[in-house]
Amino acid sequence: MGIDQDAVGRIAALISAAQRIVVLTGAGMSTESGIPDFRGPQGIWTKDPDAEKMADIRYYLADADIRGRAWRHRLESGMWSAEPNAGHRALAELERRGDLHTLITQNVDGLHQAAGNAPERVVEIHGTVHEVKCMGCGARSPMAPTLARVEAGEDDPACEACGGILKSATISFGENLVPEDLRRSQDAAASADLFLALGSSLTVYPAAALPELAVGAGAALVVINAEHTPFDPLADVVARDSLGDVLTAVVQAL
Ligand code: NAD
């Protein structure tokens, strides 16, 4: 079945007319790179609701078994070998054309930067898996050496500086966002003339409030997501086809 060409044409027209495009991406952006989302039909939590505990700071801090499970999960994650897909490449092309103001991502996989988006334009609002943070002293370090300790047999590696609990430098449920990242995202959304919400179920706050903020400040809204989102009724254009296909077609139509 072909993609919705009418939606592609209307999205391309909105992009051509826009001067400050702000993009928000969610886990659906990276499923075509082989990284499963959480809440889609093939999502990690859809298939194993107990897995949600690994992403909840209260369980993580309280339970060494959950931490051990989380570290094994990180070790086996497909994120380390994943590569940007056609959708990521289309967004990098949008930046090269000069209209992309800010790319806010809920993803922690670093694939937008790998595709060529400038790191200073990307706000990783939920952090990154490529670093480790100590929940005790706050020290941050690259992920690879800690993963090597897990591979060598440590179930729950402790901070080498203070003995504290280590975790990937992502924002778990129950943790606050980094205030500066939230402020940058809100400022960008409020100043956008076009807001693209891509591959996010738009149910995780405060990131999910950004489309509404943009629309309230006068931006046009495009939602591209395989499933319905709560913000579809606010959108100027909604497309449900795969992100890689839609974004490739949109960039070709510009
Ligand atoms: P989500 O799992 O809640 O929703 C993803 C949405 O994308 C679903 O509605 C799904 O139908 C849609 N989708 C999946 N593949 C698609 C495709 N190819 N084309 C179009 N739509 C597609 O994701 P979320 O709202 O981003 O929330 C989950 C949180 O978990 C995120 O905020 C993120 O922090 C984290 N997470 C990150 C990654 C990653 O970094 N790649 C992966 C899983 C979860």
mmCIF file of C-alpha atoms and ligand atoms in Angstrom:
data_model
loop_
_atom_site.group_PDB
_atom_site.id
_atom_site.type_symbol
_atom_site.label_atom_id
_atom_site.label_comp_id
_atom_site.label_asym_id
_atom_site.label_seq_id
_atom_site.Cartn_x
_atom_site.Cartn_y
_atom_site.Cartn_z
ATOM 1 C CA MET A 1 0.000 0.000 0.000
ATOM 2 C CA GLY A 2 1.365 3.428 -0.898
ATOM 3 C CA ILE A 3 1.797 6.212 1.578
ATOM 4 C CA ASP A 4 -0.648 9.085 1.989
ATOM 5 C CA GLN A 5 0.587 11.409 -0.807
ATOM 6 C CA ASP A 6 -1.913 14.092 0.090
ATOM 7 C CA ALA A 7 -0.444 14.282 3.625
ATOM 8 C CA VAL A 8 3.095 14.305 2.193
ATOM 9 C CA GLY A 9 2.239 17.240 -0.075
ATOM 10 C CA ARG A 10 0.617 19.216 2.719
ATOM 11 C CA ILE A 11 3.548 18.595 5.101
ATOM 12 C CA ALA A 12 6.042 19.674 2.412
ATOM 13 C CA ALA A 13 4.020 22.863 1.808
ATOM 14 C CA LEU A 14 4.021 23.689 5.536
ATOM 15 C CA ILE A 15 7.801 23.111 5.720
ATOM 16 C CA SER A 16 8.427 25.291 2.651
ATOM 17 C CA ALA A 17 6.424 28.139 4.198
ATOM 18 C CA ALA A 18 8.016 27.816 7.666
ATOM 19 C CA GLN A 19 11.020 29.659 9.027
ATOM 20 C CA ARG A 20 11.343 28.211 12.524
ATOM 21 C CA ILE A 21 10.724 24.484 12.500
ATOM 22 C CA VAL A 22 10.862 22.669 15.822
ATOM 23 C CA VAL A 23 10.790 18.876 15.834
ATOM 24 C CA LEU A 24 9.956 16.500 18.683
ATOM 25 C CA THR A 25 10.861 12.836 18.183
ATOM 26 C CA GLY A 26 9.919 9.772 20.229
ATOM 27 C CA ALA A 27 10.804 6.113 20.256
ATOM 28 C CA GLY A 28 8.907 5.505 16.975
ATOM 29 C CA MET A 29 11.673 7.435 15.204
ATOM 30 C CA SER A 30 14.157 4.648 15.945
ATOM 31 C CA THR A 31 12.078 1.473 15.485
ATOM 32 C CA GLU A 32 13.219 1.357 11.837
ATOM 33 C CA SER A 33 16.792 1.266 13.184
ATOM 34 C CA GLY A 34 15.852 -1.921 15.077
ATOM 35 C CA ILE A 35 15.345 -0.316 18.520
ATOM 36 C CA PRO A 36 11.923 -1.286 19.896
ATOM 37 C CA ASP A 37 9.637 1.381 21.356
ATOM 38 C CA PHE A 38 7.937 0.980 24.735
ATOM 39 C CA ARG A 39 4.256 1.466 23.992
ATOM 40 C CA GLY A 40 3.737 0.547 20.313
ATOM 41 C CA PRO A 41 2.224 -2.871 19.407
ATOM 42 C CA GLN A 42 5.720 -4.462 19.482
ATOM 43 C CA GLY A 43 6.806 -2.309 22.448
ATOM 44 C CA ILE A 44 8.947 -3.615 25.287
ATOM 45 C CA TRP A 45 6.340 -2.716 27.926
ATOM 46 C CA THR A 46 3.430 -3.916 25.787
ATOM 47 C CA LYS A 47 5.018 -7.373 25.708
ATOM 48 C CA ASP A 48 6.454 -7.381 29.279
ATOM 49 C CA PRO A 49 4.737 -4.917 31.655
ATOM 50 C CA ASP A 50 7.211 -5.816 34.434
ATOM 51 C CA ALA A 51 10.029 -4.296 32.339
ATOM 52 C CA GLU A 52 8.637 -0.853 33.188
ATOM 53 C CA LYS A 53 10.151 -1.221 36.683
ATOM 54 C CA MET A 54 13.658 -0.974 35.216
ATOM 55 C CA ALA A 55 12.808 2.554 34.047
ATOM 56 C CA ASP A 56 11.362 3.666 37.404
ATOM 57 C CA ILE A 57 13.874 5.325 39.710
ATOM 58 C CA ARG A 58 12.072 4.136 42.872
ATOM 59 C CA TYR A 59 12.411 0.439 41.953
ATOM 60 C CA TYR A 60 15.895 1.002 40.520
ATOM 61 C CA LEU A 61 17.290 2.565 43.695
ATOM 62 C CA ALA A 62 15.520 0.161 46.055
ATOM 63 C CA ASP A 63 16.154 -3.195 44.391
ATOM 64 C CA ALA A 64 19.549 -4.649 43.376
ATOM 65 C CA ASP A 65 17.772 -7.348 41.332
ATOM 66 C CA ILE A 66 16.077 -4.702 39.190
ATOM 67 C CA ARG A 67 19.471 -2.988 38.709
ATOM 68 C CA GLY A 68 21.064 -6.295 37.717
ATOM 69 C CA ARG A 69 18.261 -6.845 35.214
ATOM 70 C CA ALA A 70 18.663 -3.291 33.890
ATOM 71 C CA TRP A 71 22.426 -3.731 33.402
ATOM 72 C CA ARG A 72 21.960 -7.041 31.531
ATOM 73 C CA HIS A 73 19.296 -5.349 29.431
ATOM 74 C CA ARG A 74 21.719 -2.488 28.632
ATOM 75 C CA LEU A 75 24.477 -4.951 27.769
ATOM 76 C CA GLU A 76 22.224 -6.814 25.325
ATOM 77 C CA SER A 77 20.635 -3.669 23.909
ATOM 78 C CA GLY A 78 20.604 -3.275 20.139
ATOM 79 C CA MET A 79 21.318 0.446 20.668
ATOM 80 C CA TRP A 80 25.098 -0.008 20.577
ATOM 81 C CA SER A 81 25.096 -1.243 16.982
ATOM 82 C CA ALA A 82 22.019 0.632 15.686
ATOM 83 C CA GLU A 83 22.437 3.041 12.799
ATOM 84 C CA PRO A 84 20.360 6.041 11.708
ATOM 85 C CA ASN A 85 17.460 5.183 9.377
ATOM 86 C CA ALA A 86 15.907 7.064 6.442
ATOM 87 C CA GLY A 87 13.800 9.180 8.827
ATOM 88 C CA HIS A 88 16.854 10.352 10.788
ATOM 89 C CA ARG A 89 18.644 11.148 7.510
ATOM 90 C CA ALA A 90 15.666 13.193 6.271
ATOM 91 C CA LEU A 91 15.780 15.322 9.458
ATOM 92 C CA ALA A 92 19.512 15.879 8.972
ATOM 93 C CA GLU A 93 18.686 17.053 5.435
ATOM 94 C CA LEU A 94 16.049 19.425 6.840
ATOM 95 C CA GLU A 95 18.764 20.991 9.003
ATOM 96 C CA ARG A 96 21.112 21.344 6.003
ATOM 97 C CA ARG A 97 18.323 23.243 4.205
ATOM 98 C CA GLY A 98 18.519 25.781 7.038
ATOM 99 C CA ASP A 99 14.996 25.746 8.454
ATOM 100 C CA LEU A 100 15.436 23.502 11.499
ATOM 101 C CA HIS A 101 15.504 25.566 14.674
ATOM 102 C CA THR A 102 15.642 22.862 17.367
ATOM 103 C CA LEU A 103 15.329 19.082 17.427
ATOM 104 C CA ILE A 104 13.930 17.928 20.763
ATOM 105 C CA THR A 105 14.182 14.174 21.219
ATOM 106 C CA GLN A 106 12.748 11.842 23.834
ATOM 107 C CA ASN A 107 15.173 9.238 22.500
ATOM 108 C CA VAL A 108 18.314 8.326 24.359
ATOM 109 C CA ASP A 109 20.090 6.542 21.496
ATOM 110 C CA GLY A 110 22.101 9.423 19.971
ATOM 111 C CA LEU A 111 20.974 8.554 16.420
ATOM 112 C CA HIS A 112 20.050 12.117 15.405
ATOM 113 C CA GLN A 113 23.610 13.279 16.005
ATOM 114 C CA ALA A 114 24.894 10.129 14.268
ATOM 115 C CA ALA A 115 22.759 11.061 11.234
ATOM 116 C CA GLY A 116 24.368 14.507 11.054
ATOM 117 C CA ASN A 117 22.189 16.865 13.106
ATOM 118 C CA ALA A 118 24.414 19.322 14.955
ATOM 119 C CA PRO A 119 24.663 18.395 18.666
ATOM 120 C CA GLU A 120 23.954 22.019 19.660
ATOM 121 C CA ARG A 121 20.564 21.874 17.885
ATOM 122 C CA VAL A 122 19.538 18.608 19.571
ATOM 123 C CA VAL A 123 17.974 18.637 23.057
ATOM 124 C CA GLU A 124 18.027 15.132 24.553
ATOM 125 C CA ILE A 125 15.197 15.787 26.953
ATOM 126 C CA HIS A 126 15.328 12.255 28.411
ATOM 127 C CA GLY A 127 19.146 12.084 28.517
ATOM 128 C CA THR A 128 21.467 9.616 26.823
ATOM 129 C CA VAL A 129 22.477 5.967 27.150
ATOM 130 C CA HIS A 130 25.965 6.829 26.015
ATOM 131 C CA GLU A 131 26.886 8.089 29.488
ATOM 132 C CA VAL A 132 26.598 6.749 33.039
ATOM 133 C CA LYS A 133 25.665 8.881 36.048
ATOM 134 C CA CYS A 134 26.229 8.209 39.740
ATOM 135 C CA MET A 135 23.045 8.607 41.783
ATOM 136 C CA GLY A 136 25.222 9.402 44.811
ATOM 137 C CA CYS A 137 27.871 11.957 43.797
ATOM 138 C CA GLY A 138 26.492 12.903 40.371
ATOM 139 C CA ALA A 139 29.729 11.981 38.514
ATOM 140 C CA ARG A 140 29.253 11.278 34.808
ATOM 141 C CA SER A 141 31.409 9.060 32.612
ATOM 142 C CA PRO A 142 31.190 7.285 29.244
ATOM 143 C CA MET A 143 29.029 4.135 29.178
ATOM 144 C CA ALA A 144 31.510 1.712 27.584
ATOM 145 C CA PRO A 145 33.880 1.117 30.560
ATOM 146 C CA THR A 146 30.949 0.418 32.915
ATOM 147 C CA LEU A 147 29.365 -1.971 30.430
ATOM 148 C CA ALA A 148 32.734 -3.745 30.223
ATOM 149 C CA ARG A 149 32.576 -4.259 34.015
ATOM 150 C CA VAL A 150 29.115 -5.844 33.640
ATOM 151 C CA GLU A 151 30.407 -8.065 30.857
ATOM 152 C CA ALA A 152 33.301 -9.088 33.132
ATOM 153 C CA GLY A 153 30.833 -10.305 35.783
ATOM 154 C CA GLU A 154 29.734 -7.365 37.983
ATOM 155 C CA ASP A 155 25.932 -7.552 38.332
ATOM 156 C CA ASP A 156 25.503 -4.043 39.714
ATOM 157 C CA PRO A 157 28.702 -1.998 39.224
ATOM 158 C CA ALA A 158 29.167 0.760 41.834
ATOM 159 C CA CYS A 159 30.627 4.257 41.322
ATOM 160 C CA GLU A 160 34.417 4.038 41.524
ATOM 161 C CA ALA A 161 34.599 7.487 43.153
ATOM 162 C CA CYS A 162 32.014 7.149 45.944
ATOM 163 C CA GLY A 163 30.554 3.617 45.862
ATOM 164 C CA GLY A 164 27.128 4.994 44.843
ATOM 165 C CA ILE A 165 24.558 3.410 42.541
ATOM 166 C CA LEU A 166 25.255 3.866 38.815
ATOM 167 C CA LYS A 167 22.615 4.234 36.101
ATOM 168 C CA SER A 168 22.570 5.215 32.445
ATOM 169 C CA ALA A 169 22.370 9.021 32.154
ATOM 170 C CA THR A 170 18.718 8.861 31.131
ATOM 171 C CA ILE A 171 15.706 10.364 32.880
ATOM 172 C CA SER A 172 13.820 7.523 34.559
ATOM 173 C CA PHE A 173 10.205 7.764 35.699
ATOM 174 C CA GLY A 174 10.226 9.576 39.038
ATOM 175 C CA GLU A 175 13.265 11.701 38.074
ATOM 176 C CA ASN A 176 13.038 15.360 37.116
ATOM 177 C CA LEU A 177 14.115 16.560 33.696
ATOM 178 C CA VAL A 178 17.236 18.727 33.538
ATOM 179 C CA PRO A 179 15.751 22.248 34.014
ATOM 180 C CA GLU A 180 17.932 23.810 31.283
ATOM 181 C CA ASP A 181 16.829 21.160 28.743
ATOM 182 C CA LEU A 182 13.175 21.684 29.615
ATOM 183 C CA ARG A 183 13.542 25.468 29.364
ATOM 184 C CA ARG A 184 15.262 25.238 25.949
ATOM 185 C CA SER A 185 12.515 22.906 24.700
ATOM 186 C CA GLN A 186 9.704 25.143 25.924
ATOM 187 C CA ASP A 187 11.350 28.284 24.506
ATOM 188 C CA ALA A 188 11.824 26.554 21.146
ATOM 189 C CA ALA A 189 8.220 25.274 21.057
ATOM 190 C CA ALA A 190 6.848 28.700 21.969
ATOM 191 C CA SER A 191 8.828 30.381 19.171
ATOM 192 C CA ALA A 192 8.142 27.804 16.421
ATOM 193 C CA ASP A 193 6.044 28.539 13.369
ATOM 194 C CA LEU A 194 5.868 24.811 12.555
ATOM 195 C CA PHE A 195 6.040 21.964 15.089
ATOM 196 C CA LEU A 196 6.540 18.377 13.909
ATOM 197 C CA ALA A 197 5.712 15.613 16.438
ATOM 198 C CA LEU A 198 7.232 12.387 15.119
ATOM 199 C CA GLY A 199 6.986 8.818 16.436
ATOM 200 C CA SER A 200 5.818 9.691 19.916
ATOM 201 C CA SER A 201 2.666 8.472 21.592
ATOM 202 C CA LEU A 202 2.648 11.971 23.194
ATOM 203 C CA THR A 203 1.680 10.565 26.571
ATOM 204 C CA VAL A 204 4.893 11.231 28.568
ATOM 205 C CA TYR A 205 4.834 14.645 30.250
ATOM 206 C CA PRO A 206 6.251 17.255 30.220
ATOM 207 C CA ALA A 207 7.512 16.474 26.696
ATOM 208 C CA ALA A 208 3.941 15.784 25.563
ATOM 209 C CA ALA A 209 2.916 19.336 26.521
ATOM 210 C CA LEU A 210 5.252 20.839 23.887
ATOM 211 C CA PRO A 211 2.954 20.455 20.834
ATOM 212 C CA GLU A 212 0.154 22.212 22.696
ATOM 213 C CA LEU A 213 2.522 24.985 23.759
ATOM 214 C CA ALA A 214 3.586 25.491 20.130
ATOM 215 C CA VAL A 215 -0.004 25.551 18.820
ATOM 216 C CA GLY A 216 -1.039 27.958 21.588
ATOM 217 C CA ALA A 217 1.741 30.304 20.424
ATOM 218 C CA GLY A 218 0.519 30.157 16.812
ATOM 219 C CA ALA A 219 2.513 27.303 15.232
ATOM 220 C CA ALA A 220 1.131 24.837 12.719
ATOM 221 C CA LEU A 221 1.256 21.229 13.981
ATOM 222 C CA VAL A 222 2.095 18.036 12.090
ATOM 223 C CA VAL A 223 1.774 14.629 13.799
ATOM 224 C CA ILE A 224 3.357 11.591 12.143
ATOM 225 C CA ASN A 225 2.762 8.472 14.212
ATOM 226 C CA ALA A 226 1.586 4.949 13.449
ATOM 227 C CA GLU A 227 -1.124 5.172 16.112
ATOM 228 C CA HIS A 228 -3.605 7.820 17.247
ATOM 229 C CA THR A 229 -2.191 10.430 19.667
ATOM 230 C CA PRO A 230 -4.122 12.727 22.020
ATOM 231 C CA PHE A 231 -2.940 15.720 19.945
ATOM 232 C CA ASP A 232 -4.243 14.539 16.558
ATOM 233 C CA PRO A 233 -7.351 16.765 16.857
ATOM 234 C CA LEU A 234 -5.084 19.842 17.202
ATOM 235 C CA ALA A 235 -2.957 18.954 14.176
ATOM 236 C CA ASP A 236 -3.074 20.591 10.728
ATOM 237 C CA VAL A 237 -1.857 17.334 9.171
ATOM 238 C CA VAL A 238 -1.766 13.788 10.612
ATOM 239 C CA ALA A 239 0.076 10.955 8.818
ATOM 240 C CA ARG A 240 0.067 7.345 10.016
ATOM 241 C CA ASP A 241 2.540 5.735 7.613
ATOM 242 C CA SER A 242 6.069 4.739 8.592
ATOM 243 C CA LEU A 243 8.257 7.685 9.481
ATOM 244 C CA GLY A 244 11.125 6.666 7.199
ATOM 245 C CA ASP A 245 8.785 6.566 4.179
ATOM 246 C CA VAL A 246 6.893 9.771 4.992
ATOM 247 C CA LEU A 247 9.940 11.899 5.832
ATOM 248 C CA THR A 248 11.876 10.681 2.790
ATOM 249 C CA ALA A 249 8.929 11.554 0.543
ATOM 250 C CA VAL A 250 8.490 14.943 2.226
ATOM 251 C CA VAL A 251 12.145 15.917 1.776
ATOM 252 C CA GLN A 252 11.996 14.805 -1.890
ATOM 253 C CA ALA A 253 8.912 16.989 -2.396
ATOM 254 C CA LEU A 254 10.607 20.161 -1.098
HETATM 255 P P1 NAD B 1 6.303 5.324 22.807
HETATM 256 O O1 NAD B 1 6.917 3.985 22.849
HETATM 257 O O2 NAD B 1 5.341 5.733 23.855
HETATM 258 O O3 NAD B 1 5.560 5.556 21.421
HETATM 259 C C1 NAD B 1 6.173 5.357 20.211
HETATM 260 C C2 NAD B 1 5.106 5.590 19.142
HETATM 261 O O4 NAD B 1 5.725 5.488 17.869
HETATM 262 C C3 NAD B 1 3.960 4.580 19.196
HETATM 263 O O5 NAD B 1 2.730 5.278 19.227
HETATM 264 C C4 NAD B 1 4.137 3.781 17.873
HETATM 265 O O6 NAD B 1 2.909 3.403 17.299
HETATM 266 C C5 NAD B 1 4.866 4.767 17.003
HETATM 267 N N1 NAD B 1 5.755 4.159 15.997
HETATM 268 C C6 NAD B 1 6.595 3.125 16.176
HETATM 269 N N2 NAD B 1 7.314 2.903 15.059
HETATM 270 C C7 NAD B 1 6.894 3.825 14.146
HETATM 271 C C8 NAD B 1 7.270 4.102 12.799
HETATM 272 N N3 NAD B 1 8.219 3.392 12.164
HETATM 273 N N4 NAD B 1 6.640 5.119 12.153
HETATM 274 C C9 NAD B 1 5.666 5.856 12.783
HETATM 275 N N5 NAD B 1 5.291 5.624 14.054
HETATM 276 C C10 NAD B 1 5.888 4.626 14.738
HETATM 277 O O7 NAD B 1 7.486 6.312 22.721
HETATM 278 P P2 NAD B 1 7.629 7.654 23.416
HETATM 279 O O8 NAD B 1 6.367 8.434 23.390
HETATM 280 O O9 NAD B 1 8.837 8.208 22.798
HETATM 281 O O10 NAD B 1 7.878 7.327 24.985
HETATM 282 C C11 NAD B 1 8.710 6.345 25.492
HETATM 283 C C12 NAD B 1 9.928 6.902 26.222
HETATM 284 O O11 NAD B 1 10.886 5.878 26.353
HETATM 285 C C13 NAD B 1 10.604 7.959 25.403
HETATM 286 O O12 NAD B 1 10.274 9.169 25.965
HETATM 287 C C14 NAD B 1 12.091 7.661 25.489
HETATM 288 O O13 NAD B 1 12.668 8.432 26.513
HETATM 289 C C15 NAD B 1 12.194 6.239 25.893
HETATM 290 N N6 NAD B 1 12.625 5.305 24.810
HETATM 291 C C16 NAD B 1 13.667 5.661 23.983
HETATM 292 C C17 NAD B 1 14.068 4.816 22.954
HETATM 293 C C18 NAD B 1 15.203 5.230 22.058
HETATM 294 O O14 NAD B 1 16.037 6.035 22.482
HETATM 295 N N7 NAD B 1 15.262 4.761 20.811
HETATM 296 C C19 NAD B 1 13.436 3.582 22.756
HETATM 297 C C20 NAD B 1 12.374 3.234 23.641
HETATM 298 C C21 NAD B 1 11.978 4.131 24.645
#
